[in-house]
């Protein structure tokens, strides 16, 4: 029995949700290039695509947006729970606890699109409520007339965002909505395979995304760029970290052996959003310098820019604080999690791999 550490290279399911081709740098959602979706479609359209297998008509999109807006309100019991969580608790733990405390109509097996829609709609409200609670500021009432991403930015700032910020956030949400059998998605499918409910599967997924090896990198990229400060400091700073054997955040990926297509799209988004912004110029300089140094130091490894690098630039540009980067990742990835939960349930078999025993065997 061969053990594949980390299940690397092991195919555990057939799926028509996405193609992640690491050698070619492809990312496809339901037959559509993710990059094209990010540059030309809305987040709601992409969620509809993932859940229904096609892009919506104008009428379907209007109805879908309306349904999302109607589900944004949190039950008073959940608001109370969020209020009682200790202040020092990180936002992902708050989100996990809040999601697990929700109730869904007909939450028994099998999961439904309506259940997923109800949870997806509430995640921005949970994040915004906790954010304002910690700041001691009033929580803006959600707006029925705003899109999913637009309402999220509005609830965080109290101001309707400019169109460029909404478009840029939508691009980020689309590009991080789905990515094959990653750790959090696999966790959701494992729980679903036991015929547990959708809330339990999403709670498991959030727990996995909370881990720094999965969901925490954009904030670390921003920390790196802040520490570097200016372009003329980039090379010496990066060389020092590499000399100390440290990893450079925003570079390298388990799957991609070429440039992450999501990074390519987000660079375009960041450039269009703030082409003259010193922060963007710094990011470009750091990327170029880091890639050159990585190629010199590790010519045998395919280390390229990943999605987290330019995600940091985009999220900062639209006004999100660093502590909300990973929760915002969860906000988007919930769309993909729900798609996988529905797919797993449709042709379910309990996921039950094996382990190889290496311990002592007593005498008979």
Coordinates of C-alpha atoms in Angstrom, one line a residue:
X1 CA 0.0 0.0 0.0
X2 CA 1.6 3.2 -1.2
X3 CA 1.2 6.3 0.9
X4 CA 0.8 9.6 -0.9
X5 CA 1.7 12.3 1.6
X6 CA -0.9 15.0 1.7
X7 CA -2.9 13.0 -0.9
X8 CA -0.7 14.7 -3.6
X9 CA -1.7 13.4 -7.0
X10 CA -4.6 11.4 -5.7
X11 CA -7.9 11.8 -7.6
X12 CA -10.8 11.5 -5.1
X13 CA -13.7 12.6 -7.3
X14 CA -14.9 13.5 -10.7
X15 CA -16.2 17.1 -11.0
X16 CA -17.5 19.4 -13.7
X17 CA -17.1 22.5 -11.4
X18 CA -13.6 23.6 -12.3
X19 CA -10.4 22.6 -14.1
X20 CA -7.2 23.6 -12.3
X21 CA -4.3 22.8 -14.7
X22 CA -1.1 23.6 -13.0
X23 CA 1.2 22.9 -15.9
X24 CA -0.6 25.1 -18.4
X25 CA -1.8 27.7 -15.9
X26 CA -5.5 27.1 -16.7
X27 CA -8.4 27.8 -14.4
X28 CA -11.8 27.1 -15.8
X29 CA -15.2 27.3 -14.1
X30 CA -18.0 25.1 -15.7
X31 CA -16.5 25.6 -19.2
X32 CA -15.7 29.3 -18.8
X33 CA -12.2 30.9 -18.3
X34 CA -12.1 32.2 -14.8
X35 CA -10.0 35.2 -15.9
X36 CA -12.7 36.2 -18.4
X37 CA -15.4 35.9 -15.8
X38 CA -13.3 38.0 -13.4
X39 CA -12.9 40.8 -16.0
X40 CA -16.3 40.8 -17.5
X41 CA -19.0 39.2 -15.3
X42 CA -20.3 39.8 -11.8
X43 CA -19.8 37.7 -8.7
X44 CA -23.5 36.8 -8.7
X45 CA -23.3 35.6 -12.3
X46 CA -20.4 33.4 -11.4
X47 CA -22.1 31.9 -8.3
X48 CA -25.1 31.1 -10.5
X49 CA -22.8 29.5 -13.0
X50 CA -21.2 27.3 -10.3
X51 CA -24.5 26.3 -8.9
X52 CA -26.5 25.8 -12.0
X53 CA -23.9 25.0 -14.7
X54 CA -24.6 28.0 -16.9
X55 CA -24.6 31.8 -16.8
X56 CA -28.0 33.4 -15.9
X57 CA -30.3 35.3 -18.2
X58 CA -31.0 38.9 -17.3
X59 CA -34.3 37.9 -15.6
X60 CA -32.6 35.0 -13.7
X61 CA -29.8 37.3 -12.5
X62 CA -32.3 39.9 -11.2
X63 CA -34.2 37.3 -9.3
X64 CA -31.0 35.7 -7.9
X65 CA -29.7 39.1 -6.7
X66 CA -33.1 39.8 -5.1
X67 CA -33.1 36.4 -3.3
X68 CA -29.6 37.1 -1.9
X69 CA -30.6 40.5 -0.7
X70 CA -33.6 39.1 1.1
X71 CA -31.5 36.6 3.0
X72 CA -28.9 39.1 4.4
X73 CA -30.5 39.7 7.8
X74 CA -29.1 37.8 10.8
X75 CA -31.4 36.2 13.4
X76 CA -31.3 38.0 16.8
X77 CA -29.9 34.9 18.4
X78 CA -26.8 34.9 16.1
X79 CA -26.3 38.6 16.7
X80 CA -26.3 37.9 20.4
X81 CA -23.8 35.0 20.0
X82 CA -21.4 37.3 18.0
X83 CA -21.7 40.0 20.6
X84 CA -20.7 37.6 23.4
X85 CA -17.6 36.2 21.7
X86 CA -14.4 37.5 23.5
X87 CA -12.9 40.5 21.7
X88 CA -9.5 38.8 21.3
X89 CA -11.1 36.0 19.2
X90 CA -9.9 36.1 15.5
X91 CA -12.5 36.9 12.8
X92 CA -12.3 33.4 11.2
X93 CA -13.2 31.8 14.5
X94 CA -16.1 34.3 14.9
X95 CA -17.3 33.4 11.4
X96 CA -17.1 29.7 12.1
X97 CA -19.0 30.0 15.3
X98 CA -21.7 32.3 13.8
X99 CA -22.2 30.0 10.8
X100 CA -22.5 26.9 13.0
X101 CA -25.2 28.7 15.1
X102 CA -27.5 29.5 12.2
X103 CA -30.6 27.6 11.5
X104 CA -31.8 26.6 8.0
X105 CA -35.3 25.7 7.0
X106 CA -35.3 22.1 5.9
X107 CA -31.6 21.7 6.9
X108 CA -31.9 18.0 6.7
X109 CA -30.3 15.9 3.9
X110 CA -29.9 16.5 1.0
X111 CA -28.5 20.1 0.9
X112 CA -30.2 22.5 -1.5
X113 CA -29.3 25.6 -3.5
X114 CA -31.7 27.7 -1.3
X115 CA -29.7 26.6 1.8
X116 CA -26.5 27.7 0.2
X117 CA -28.0 31.0 -0.9
X118 CA -29.2 31.8 2.6
X119 CA -25.7 31.2 4.1
X120 CA -23.8 33.0 1.3
X121 CA -26.0 36.1 1.8
X122 CA -25.3 36.2 5.6
X123 CA -21.5 35.9 5.5
X124 CA -20.9 39.6 4.7
X125 CA -23.4 40.6 7.4
X126 CA -21.6 38.5 10.0
X127 CA -18.2 40.0 9.1
X128 CA -19.5 43.6 9.1
X129 CA -21.3 43.2 12.4
X130 CA -18.3 41.9 14.2
X131 CA -16.0 44.5 12.5
X132 CA -18.2 47.4 13.8
X133 CA -18.7 45.7 17.2
X134 CA -14.9 45.8 17.7
X135 CA -14.6 49.3 16.5
X136 CA -17.5 50.5 18.6
X137 CA -19.3 52.0 15.6
X138 CA -22.9 51.5 14.4
X139 CA -23.5 48.7 11.9
X140 CA -25.1 50.1 8.7
X141 CA -28.3 48.4 7.6
X142 CA -27.7 46.3 4.6
X143 CA -29.1 47.6 1.3
X144 CA -31.5 45.7 -1.0
X145 CA -30.4 47.8 -4.0
X146 CA -26.7 46.9 -3.8
X147 CA -24.9 43.9 -5.3
X148 CA -23.3 41.3 -3.0
X149 CA -19.8 42.8 -3.1
X150 CA -21.1 46.4 -3.2
X151 CA -23.3 45.8 -0.1
X152 CA -20.3 44.2 1.7
X153 CA -18.1 47.3 1.2
X154 CA -21.0 49.5 2.2
X155 CA -21.7 47.6 5.4
X156 CA -18.0 47.9 6.3
X157 CA -17.5 51.6 5.6
X158 CA -21.0 53.1 5.8
X159 CA -20.5 54.6 2.3
X160 CA -21.6 53.3 -1.1
X161 CA -18.4 52.3 -2.8
X162 CA -17.3 53.8 -6.1
X163 CA -17.9 51.6 -9.1
X164 CA -14.2 50.8 -9.6
X165 CA -13.9 49.4 -6.1
X166 CA -17.0 47.2 -6.5
X167 CA -15.7 45.9 -9.9
X168 CA -12.3 45.2 -8.4
X169 CA -13.7 43.4 -5.4
X170 CA -16.0 41.3 -7.6
X171 CA -13.0 40.3 -9.7
X172 CA -11.2 39.1 -6.5
X173 CA -14.4 37.2 -5.3
X174 CA -14.8 35.5 -8.7
X175 CA -11.1 34.4 -8.9
X176 CA -11.2 32.9 -5.4
X177 CA -14.7 31.4 -5.5
X178 CA -13.6 28.0 -6.6
X179 CA -10.3 26.1 -7.0
X180 CA -10.8 22.3 -7.2
X181 CA -10.1 19.9 -4.4
X182 CA -8.3 22.2 -2.0
X183 CA -8.1 21.5 1.7
X184 CA -11.2 23.4 2.7
X185 CA -13.3 22.0 -0.2
X186 CA -12.2 18.5 0.6
X187 CA -13.2 19.0 4.2
X188 CA -16.6 20.1 3.1
X189 CA -17.0 17.1 0.8
X190 CA -15.9 14.7 3.5
X191 CA -18.5 16.0 5.9
X192 CA -21.2 16.0 3.2
X193 CA -20.4 12.4 2.3
X194 CA -21.5 11.4 5.8
X195 CA -25.0 12.9 5.0
X196 CA -24.4 15.6 7.5
X197 CA -26.1 19.0 6.9
X198 CA -24.8 21.9 4.8
X199 CA -24.0 24.1 7.9
X200 CA -21.7 21.4 9.3
X201 CA -19.9 21.0 6.0
X202 CA -19.4 24.8 5.8
X203 CA -18.2 25.0 9.4
X204 CA -15.6 22.3 8.6
X205 CA -14.5 24.2 5.5
X206 CA -14.1 27.5 7.4
X207 CA -12.0 25.6 10.0
X208 CA -9.7 24.4 7.3
X209 CA -9.4 27.8 5.6
X210 CA -8.5 29.4 8.9
X211 CA -5.2 27.6 8.8
X212 CA -2.3 29.8 7.7
X213 CA -1.1 27.3 5.1
X214 CA -4.5 27.8 3.3
X215 CA -6.1 31.1 3.8
X216 CA -3.8 33.6 5.5
X217 CA -1.3 34.6 2.8
X218 CA -2.6 37.9 1.4
X219 CA -2.2 39.7 4.8
X220 CA 1.4 38.3 5.0
X221 CA 2.1 39.7 1.5
X222 CA 1.0 43.1 2.7
X223 CA 3.1 42.8 5.7
X224 CA 6.1 42.0 3.5
X225 CA 5.5 45.0 1.2
X226 CA 5.0 47.3 4.2
X227 CA 8.3 46.0 5.6
X228 CA 10.1 46.6 2.3
X229 CA 8.7 50.1 2.1
X230 CA 10.3 51.4 -1.1
X231 CA 11.5 49.8 -4.4
X232 CA 15.1 50.6 -3.7
X233 CA 15.0 48.4 -0.6
X234 CA 13.4 45.4 -2.3
X235 CA 16.5 43.5 -3.4
X236 CA 18.4 43.8 -0.2
X237 CA 15.3 42.9 1.9
X238 CA 14.5 39.9 -0.3
X239 CA 18.1 38.7 -0.4
X240 CA 18.3 38.8 3.4
X241 CA 15.2 36.7 3.8
X242 CA 16.3 34.2 1.3
X243 CA 19.7 34.0 3.0
X244 CA 17.9 33.2 6.2
X245 CA 16.0 30.4 4.5
X246 CA 12.7 32.1 4.8
X247 CA 9.9 31.7 2.2
X248 CA 8.7 34.7 0.2
X249 CA 5.0 35.2 0.6
X250 CA 3.0 35.3 -2.6
X251 CA 5.3 33.0 -4.5
X252 CA 5.0 29.3 -5.2
X253 CA 2.0 27.0 -5.3
X254 CA 1.3 23.4 -4.7
X255 CA -0.5 23.0 -8.0
X256 CA 0.8 25.7 -10.4
X257 CA 4.2 25.1 -12.1
X258 CA 3.7 28.4 -14.0
X259 CA 2.3 31.7 -13.2
X260 CA -1.0 31.5 -11.3
X261 CA -3.7 32.7 -13.8
X262 CA -5.5 34.4 -10.9
X263 CA -2.4 36.5 -10.2
X264 CA -2.3 37.5 -13.9
X265 CA -5.9 38.6 -13.7
X266 CA -5.6 40.4 -10.4
X267 CA -2.5 42.3 -11.6
X268 CA -4.7 43.7 -14.5
X269 CA -7.4 44.6 -11.9
X270 CA -4.9 46.3 -9.6
X271 CA -3.2 48.2 -12.5
X272 CA -6.6 49.4 -13.8
X273 CA -7.7 50.4 -10.3
X274 CA -4.6 52.4 -9.3
X275 CA -1.9 52.5 -12.1
X276 CA 0.0 55.4 -10.5
X277 CA -0.5 54.2 -6.9
X278 CA 3.0 53.8 -5.2
X279 CA 1.7 50.7 -3.6
X280 CA 1.0 49.0 -6.9
X281 CA 4.4 50.2 -8.3
X282 CA 6.1 48.7 -5.3
X283 CA 4.3 45.4 -5.8
X284 CA 5.4 45.2 -9.4
X285 CA 9.0 45.9 -8.5
X286 CA 9.0 43.4 -5.7
X287 CA 7.5 40.7 -7.9
X288 CA 10.1 41.2 -10.6
X289 CA 13.0 41.2 -8.1
X290 CA 11.7 38.2 -6.2
X291 CA 11.2 36.1 -9.3
X292 CA 14.7 36.9 -10.5
X293 CA 16.2 36.0 -7.1
X294 CA 14.2 32.8 -6.8
X295 CA 15.3 31.7 -10.2
X296 CA 18.9 32.3 -9.3
X297 CA 18.7 30.6 -5.9
X298 CA 16.4 27.7 -6.8
X299 CA 16.7 27.1 -10.6
X300 CA 15.3 23.5 -10.2
X301 CA 12.0 24.7 -8.7
X302 CA 9.1 26.3 -10.5
X303 CA 8.4 29.2 -8.2
X304 CA 6.0 31.8 -9.7
X305 CA 3.7 34.5 -8.5
X306 CA 0.5 33.1 -6.9
X307 CA -3.0 34.6 -6.3
X308 CA -2.2 36.0 -2.9
X309 CA 0.4 38.4 -4.2
X310 CA -1.8 40.7 -6.2
X311 CA -4.8 39.9 -4.0
X312 CA -3.1 41.9 -1.3
X313 CA -2.8 44.9 -3.6
X314 CA -6.5 44.7 -4.7
X315 CA -7.9 44.2 -1.2
X316 CA -5.9 47.1 0.2
X317 CA -6.9 49.4 -2.7
X318 CA -10.6 48.8 -2.1
X319 CA -10.2 49.7 1.5
X320 CA -10.3 46.4 3.3
X321 CA -8.3 46.1 6.6
X322 CA -5.8 43.2 6.7
X323 CA -7.7 41.4 9.4
X324 CA -10.6 40.9 7.0
X325 CA -8.6 39.4 4.1
X326 CA -9.1 35.8 5.1
X327 CA -12.8 36.2 6.1
X328 CA -13.3 37.9 2.7
X329 CA -11.7 34.8 1.1
X330 CA -14.2 32.7 3.0
X331 CA -17.0 35.0 1.7
X332 CA -16.0 34.1 -1.9
X333 CA -15.0 30.5 -1.5
X334 CA -18.4 29.7 0.2
X335 CA -19.8 29.8 -3.4
X336 CA -17.4 27.0 -4.4
X337 CA -17.9 25.1 -1.2
X338 CA -21.7 25.1 -1.7
X339 CA -21.2 23.9 -5.3
X340 CA -19.1 21.0 -4.2
X341 CA -21.5 20.1 -1.3
X342 CA -24.3 19.9 -3.9
X343 CA -22.2 17.9 -6.3
X344 CA -21.1 15.5 -3.6
X345 CA -24.7 15.0 -2.4
X346 CA -25.9 14.3 -5.9
X347 CA -23.9 11.2 -6.3
X348 CA -22.8 10.4 -2.8
X349 CA -20.6 7.8 -1.3
X350 CA -18.9 8.2 2.1
X351 CA -15.3 9.3 1.8
X352 CA -13.3 6.7 3.7
X353 CA -9.6 6.5 2.8
X354 CA -7.2 4.2 4.6
X355 CA -4.0 4.6 6.6
X356 CA -1.0 2.3 6.9
X357 CA -0.2 1.1 10.4
X358 CA 3.4 1.6 11.5
X359 CA 3.1 0.8 15.1
X360 CA 3.9 -2.3 17.2
X361 CA 2.0 -5.5 16.6
X362 CA 1.8 -7.7 19.8
X363 CA 2.3 -11.4 19.8
X364 CA -0.7 -13.6 19.4

